[in-house]
Amino acid sequence: QVQLVESGGGSAQPGGSLRLSCTASGDIWRSTCMAWFRQDVGKERQGVAAIYSDGGRTYYADSVRDRFTISQENDKKTIYLQMNELKVEDASMYYCALDLHSCSGRYSGGVWAALTPAEYPYWGQGTQVTISS
């Protein structure tokens, strides 16, 4: 089994920054794809960013490209999401996810498969991000 624990959520002002962390533990013995998703109440979970453990290939949703950066620790079991230039619409519950395979490079309908919730069997409990002035 795999466990994921997120941290770093909180409140920021528009234009501000926050950094989220996610640490994976458990039976992780191969390359992984780890990602951040966000979900508002009553809405579908949306992919934000993903990173492949081997090589660090990254994937971003268009809405956060050039503002958010996903990165990983050397042990490849901790990932970060540096969120800059935060907007009101970035407020959400953010979830970390993990797949024990490489990130899918498929791109269809304007969405990377690596940013699709169905690709990930393991999920964290989420951390809340609030944006207010």
Coordinates of N, CA and C in Angstrom, one line a residue:
Q1 N 0.8 -1.2 0.0 CA 0.0 0.0 0.0 C 0.9 1.2 0.0
V2 N 0.3 2.3 -0.5 CA 1.0 3.6 -0.5 C 0.2 4.6 0.2
Q3 N 0.8 5.5 1.0 CA 0.2 6.5 1.7 C 0.8 7.9 1.2
L4 N -0.1 8.9 1.1 CA 0.3 10.2 0.7 C -0.2 11.2 1.8
V5 N 0.7 12.1 2.1 CA 0.4 13.1 3.1 C 0.7 14.5 2.6
E6 N -0.3 15.3 2.5 CA 0.0 16.7 2.0 C 0.1 17.7 3.1
S7 N 0.8 18.8 2.9 CA 0.9 19.8 3.8 C 1.2 21.1 3.1
G8 N 1.0 22.2 3.8 CA 1.4 23.5 3.2 C 0.2 24.4 2.8
G9 N -1.0 23.8 2.9 CA -2.1 24.7 2.5 C -2.3 25.8 3.5
G10 N -3.2 26.7 3.1 CA -3.4 27.8 4.0 C -4.1 29.0 3.3
S11 N -3.8 30.2 3.7 CA -4.5 31.3 3.1 C -3.4 32.2 2.6
A12 N -3.7 32.8 1.4 CA -2.8 33.8 0.8 C -3.7 34.9 0.1
Q13 N -3.1 36.0 -0.1 CA -3.7 37.1 -0.8 C -3.6 36.9 -2.3
P14 N -4.4 37.4 -3.1 CA -4.2 37.4 -4.6 C -2.9 38.0 -4.9
G15 N -2.2 37.3 -5.8 CA -0.8 37.8 -6.1 C 0.2 37.2 -5.2
G16 N -0.2 36.5 -4.2 CA 0.8 35.9 -3.2 C 1.2 34.5 -3.7
S17 N 1.9 33.9 -2.7 CA 2.5 32.6 -3.0 C 2.2 31.6 -1.9
L18 N 2.2 30.3 -2.2 CA 2.1 29.2 -1.3 C 2.9 28.1 -1.8
R19 N 3.4 27.2 -1.0 CA 4.0 26.0 -1.4 C 3.4 24.8 -0.7
L20 N 3.0 23.9 -1.5 CA 2.4 22.6 -1.0 C 3.4 21.5 -1.1
S21 N 3.4 20.6 -0.1 CA 4.3 19.4 -0.1 C 3.4 18.2 0.0
C22 N 4.0 17.1 -0.6 CA 3.3 15.8 -0.5 C 4.4 14.8 -0.4
T23 N 4.3 13.9 0.7 CA 5.3 12.9 0.9 C 4.6 11.5 0.8
A24 N 5.2 10.7 0.0 CA 4.7 9.3 -0.2 C 5.5 8.3 0.6
S25 N 4.8 7.3 1.1 CA 5.5 6.3 1.9 C 4.8 4.9 1.5
G26 N 5.4 3.9 1.9 CA 4.9 2.5 1.6 C 5.6 1.8 0.6
D27 N 4.9 1.0 -0.1 CA 5.5 0.0 -1.1 C 5.8 0.7 -2.4
I28 N 6.8 1.6 -2.4 CA 7.2 2.3 -3.6 C 8.6 1.9 -4.0
W29 N 8.7 1.1 -5.0 CA 9.9 0.5 -5.4 C 10.2 0.7 -6.9
R30 N 9.4 1.5 -7.5 CA 9.6 1.7 -9.0 C 9.4 3.1 -9.3
S31 N 9.6 3.4 -10.6 CA 9.3 4.8 -11.0 C 7.8 5.2 -10.8
T32 N 7.6 6.4 -10.5 CA 6.2 6.9 -10.2 C 5.9 8.1 -11.0
C33 N 4.6 8.3 -11.1 CA 4.1 9.6 -11.6 C 3.3 10.2 -10.4
M34 N 3.7 11.4 -10.0 CA 3.0 12.0 -8.9 C 2.4 13.3 -9.4
A35 N 1.3 13.7 -8.8 CA 0.6 14.8 -9.4 C -0.2 15.6 -8.3
W36 N -0.6 16.8 -8.7 CA -1.5 17.6 -7.9 C -2.8 17.8 -8.6
F37 N -3.8 17.7 -7.9 CA -5.2 18.0 -8.4 C -5.9 18.9 -7.5
R38 N -6.9 19.6 -7.9 CA -7.7 20.4 -7.1 C -9.2 20.2 -7.4
Q39 N -10.0 20.4 -6.3 CA -11.4 20.1 -6.5 C -12.2 21.0 -5.6
D40 N -13.2 21.7 -6.2 CA -14.2 22.5 -5.4 C -15.4 21.7 -5.2
V41 N -16.1 22.1 -4.1 CA -17.3 21.3 -3.8 C -18.3 21.3 -4.9
G42 N -18.8 20.1 -5.3 CA -19.7 20.0 -6.3 C -19.2 20.0 -7.7
K43 N -17.8 20.0 -7.8 CA -17.2 20.1 -9.2 C -16.3 18.9 -9.3
E44 N -15.9 18.7 -10.6 CA -15.0 17.6 -10.9 C -13.6 17.9 -10.4
R45 N -12.8 16.9 -10.1 CA -11.4 17.1 -9.7 C -10.6 17.4 -11.0
Q46 N -9.8 18.4 -10.9 CA -9.0 18.9 -12.0 C -7.5 18.7 -11.8
G47 N -6.9 18.2 -12.9 CA -5.4 18.1 -12.8 C -4.7 19.5 -12.8
V48 N -3.7 19.6 -12.0 CA -3.0 20.9 -11.9 C -1.6 20.7 -12.5
A49 N -0.8 19.7 -12.0 CA 0.5 19.5 -12.5 C 0.9 18.1 -12.1
A50 N 1.8 17.5 -12.9 CA 2.3 16.2 -12.7 C 3.8 16.1 -13.0
I51 N 4.5 15.1 -12.3 CA 5.9 15.0 -12.5 C 6.3 13.5 -12.5
Y52 N 7.2 13.1 -13.4 CA 7.6 11.7 -13.5 C 8.9 11.6 -12.7
S53 N 9.0 10.6 -11.9 CA 10.1 10.5 -11.0 C 11.5 10.4 -11.7
D54 N 11.5 9.7 -12.8 CA 12.7 9.5 -13.5 C 12.9 10.5 -14.7
G55 N 13.7 11.4 -14.5 CA 13.9 12.4 -15.5 C 13.2 13.7 -15.2
G56 N 12.2 13.7 -14.4 CA 11.5 14.9 -14.0 C 10.6 15.6 -15.0
R57 N 10.2 14.8 -16.0 CA 9.2 15.4 -17.0 C 8.0 15.9 -16.3
T58 N 7.6 17.1 -16.6 CA 6.5 17.7 -16.0 C 5.3 18.0 -16.9
Y59 N 4.1 18.1 -16.4 CA 2.9 18.4 -17.1 C 2.1 19.5 -16.3
Y60 N 1.6 20.4 -17.0 CA 0.8 21.5 -16.4 C -0.5 21.7 -17.1
A61 N -1.5 22.1 -16.2 CA -2.7 22.6 -16.8 C -2.5 24.0 -17.3
D62 N -3.2 24.4 -18.4 CA -3.0 25.7 -19.0 C -3.3 26.8 -18.0
S63 N -4.2 26.6 -17.1 CA -4.6 27.6 -16.1 C -3.5 28.0 -15.1
V64 N -2.5 27.1 -15.0 CA -1.5 27.4 -14.0 C -0.1 27.5 -14.6
R65 N 0.0 27.2 -15.8 CA 1.3 27.2 -16.5 C 2.0 28.6 -16.3
D66 N 3.2 28.6 -16.0 CA 4.0 29.8 -15.8 C 3.8 30.5 -14.5
R67 N 2.8 30.0 -13.7 CA 2.6 30.5 -12.3 C 2.9 29.4 -11.3
F68 N 2.7 28.2 -11.6 CA 2.9 27.1 -10.6 C 4.1 26.2 -11.1
T69 N 4.8 25.7 -10.2 CA 6.0 24.8 -10.5 C 5.9 23.6 -9.7
I70 N 5.9 22.4 -10.3 CA 6.0 21.2 -9.6 C 7.4 20.7 -9.6
S71 N 7.9 20.2 -8.5 CA 9.2 19.7 -8.3 C 9.3 18.5 -7.4
Q72 N 10.4 17.8 -7.3 CA 10.5 16.7 -6.5 C 11.9 16.7 -5.7
E73 N 11.8 16.1 -4.5 CA 13.1 15.9 -3.8 C 13.9 14.8 -4.4
N74 N 15.2 14.7 -4.0 CA 16.1 13.7 -4.6 C 15.6 12.3 -4.3
D75 N 14.9 12.1 -3.2 CA 14.5 10.8 -2.9 C 13.3 10.4 -3.8
K76 N 12.7 11.4 -4.5 CA 11.6 11.2 -5.4 C 10.3 10.7 -4.7
K77 N 10.3 10.8 -3.4 CA 9.1 10.5 -2.7 C 8.3 11.7 -2.1
T78 N 8.9 12.8 -2.3 CA 8.3 14.1 -1.9 C 8.2 15.0 -3.1
I79 N 7.1 15.6 -3.3 CA 6.9 16.5 -4.4 C 6.4 17.8 -3.8
Y80 N 6.6 18.9 -4.5 CA 6.2 20.2 -4.1 C 5.4 20.9 -5.2
L81 N 4.5 21.8 -4.8 CA 3.8 22.6 -5.8 C 4.0 24.1 -5.3
Q82 N 4.9 24.8 -6.0 CA 5.1 26.2 -5.7 C 4.1 27.0 -6.5
M83 N 3.3 27.7 -5.8 CA 2.2 28.4 -6.4 C 2.4 29.9 -6.3
N84 N 2.7 30.6 -7.4 CA 2.9 32.0 -7.4 C 1.8 32.7 -8.1
E85 N 1.8 34.0 -7.9 CA 0.8 34.9 -8.6 C -0.6 34.3 -8.4
L86 N -0.9 33.9 -7.2 CA -2.2 33.3 -6.9 C -3.4 34.1 -7.3
K87 N -4.4 33.5 -7.8 CA -5.6 34.1 -8.1 C -6.8 33.6 -7.3
V88 N -7.8 34.4 -7.2 CA -9.0 33.9 -6.4 C -9.5 32.6 -6.9
E89 N -9.4 32.3 -8.2 CA -9.9 31.1 -8.7 C -9.0 29.9 -8.4
D90 N -7.8 30.1 -7.8 CA -6.9 29.0 -7.4 C -7.4 28.4 -6.1
A91 N -8.2 29.1 -5.4 CA -8.7 28.6 -4.1 C -9.4 27.3 -4.3
S92 N -9.0 26.3 -3.5 CA -9.6 24.9 -3.7 C -9.0 24.0 -2.7
M93 N -9.5 22.8 -2.7 CA -8.9 21.7 -2.0 C -7.9 21.0 -2.9
Y94 N -6.6 21.0 -2.5 CA -5.6 20.4 -3.3 C -5.3 19.0 -2.9
Y95 N -5.2 18.1 -3.8 CA -4.9 16.7 -3.5 C -3.6 16.2 -4.2
C96 N -2.9 15.4 -3.6 CA -1.7 14.8 -4.1 C -2.1 13.4 -4.6
A97 N -1.6 12.9 -5.7 CA -1.9 11.6 -6.2 C -0.6 10.9 -6.7
L98 N -0.7 9.6 -6.8 CA 0.5 8.8 -7.2 C 0.1 7.6 -8.0
D99 N 0.8 7.3 -9.0 CA 0.7 6.1 -9.8 C 2.0 5.4 -9.9
L100 N 2.0 4.1 -9.7 CA 3.3 3.4 -9.8 C 3.7 3.0 -11.2
H101 N 3.6 4.0 -12.0 CA 4.0 3.8 -13.4 C 4.6 5.2 -13.9
S102 N 5.1 5.2 -15.1 CA 5.5 6.5 -15.6 C 4.3 7.3 -16.0
C103 N 4.5 8.6 -16.0 CA 3.4 9.5 -16.4 C 3.0 9.2 -17.9
S104 N 1.7 9.1 -18.1 CA 1.3 8.9 -19.5 C 1.5 10.2 -20.3
G105 N 2.1 10.0 -21.5 CA 2.4 11.1 -22.3 C 1.3 11.4 -23.3
R106 N 0.1 10.7 -23.2 CA -1.0 10.9 -24.1 C -1.6 12.3 -23.9
Y107 N -1.9 12.9 -25.0 CA -2.6 14.3 -25.0 C -3.8 14.2 -25.9
S108 N -4.9 14.5 -25.3 CA -6.2 14.3 -26.1 C -7.2 15.3 -25.6
G109 N -7.8 16.0 -26.5 CA -8.9 16.9 -26.1 C -8.4 18.1 -25.3
G110 N -7.1 18.4 -25.4 CA -6.6 19.6 -24.7 C -6.1 19.2 -23.3
V111 N -6.1 17.9 -23.0 CA -5.7 17.5 -21.6 C -4.7 16.4 -21.7
W112 N -3.6 16.6 -20.9 CA -2.7 15.5 -20.7 C -3.3 14.4 -19.9
A113 N -3.1 13.2 -20.3 CA -3.6 12.0 -19.5 C -3.0 12.0 -18.1
A114 N -1.8 12.5 -18.0 CA -1.1 12.6 -16.7 C -1.9 13.5 -15.7
L115 N -2.8 14.3 -16.2 CA -3.6 15.2 -15.4 C -5.0 14.7 -15.3
T116 N -5.2 13.5 -15.5 CA -6.5 12.9 -15.4 C -6.7 12.0 -14.2
P117 N -7.7 12.3 -13.3 CA -7.8 11.5 -12.1 C -7.8 10.0 -12.2
A118 N -8.3 9.5 -13.3 CA -8.5 8.1 -13.5 C -7.1 7.4 -13.6
E119 N -6.0 8.1 -13.8 CA -4.7 7.5 -14.0 C -4.1 7.2 -12.6
Y120 N -4.7 7.7 -11.5 CA -4.1 7.6 -10.2 C -4.9 6.7 -9.2
P121 N -4.3 5.6 -8.7 CA -4.9 4.8 -7.7 C -4.8 5.3 -6.3
Y122 N -3.7 6.1 -6.0 CA -3.4 6.5 -4.7 C -3.6 8.0 -4.5
W123 N -4.3 8.4 -3.4 CA -4.6 9.8 -3.2 C -4.4 10.2 -1.7
G124 N -4.0 11.4 -1.5 CA -3.9 12.0 -0.2 C -5.2 12.5 0.3
Q125 N -5.3 13.0 1.5 CA -6.5 13.5 2.1 C -6.8 15.0 1.7
G126 N -5.9 15.6 1.1 CA -6.1 17.0 0.6 C -5.7 18.1 1.6
T127 N -5.4 19.2 1.1 CA -5.0 20.4 1.9 C -5.7 21.6 1.3
Q128 N -6.3 22.4 2.1 CA -7.1 23.5 1.6 C -6.3 24.8 1.3
V129 N -6.6 25.4 0.2 CA -5.9 26.7 -0.2 C -7.0 27.7 -0.3
T130 N -6.9 28.8 0.5 CA -7.8 29.9 0.5 C -7.2 31.1 0.0
I131 N -7.8 31.8 -0.9 CA -7.3 33.1 -1.5 C -8.3 34.2 -1.1
S132 N -7.8 35.2 -0.4 CA -8.7 36.3 0.0 C -7.9 37.5 0.2
S133 N -8.5 38.6 0.0 CA -7.8 39.9 0.2 C -8.2 40.5 1.6

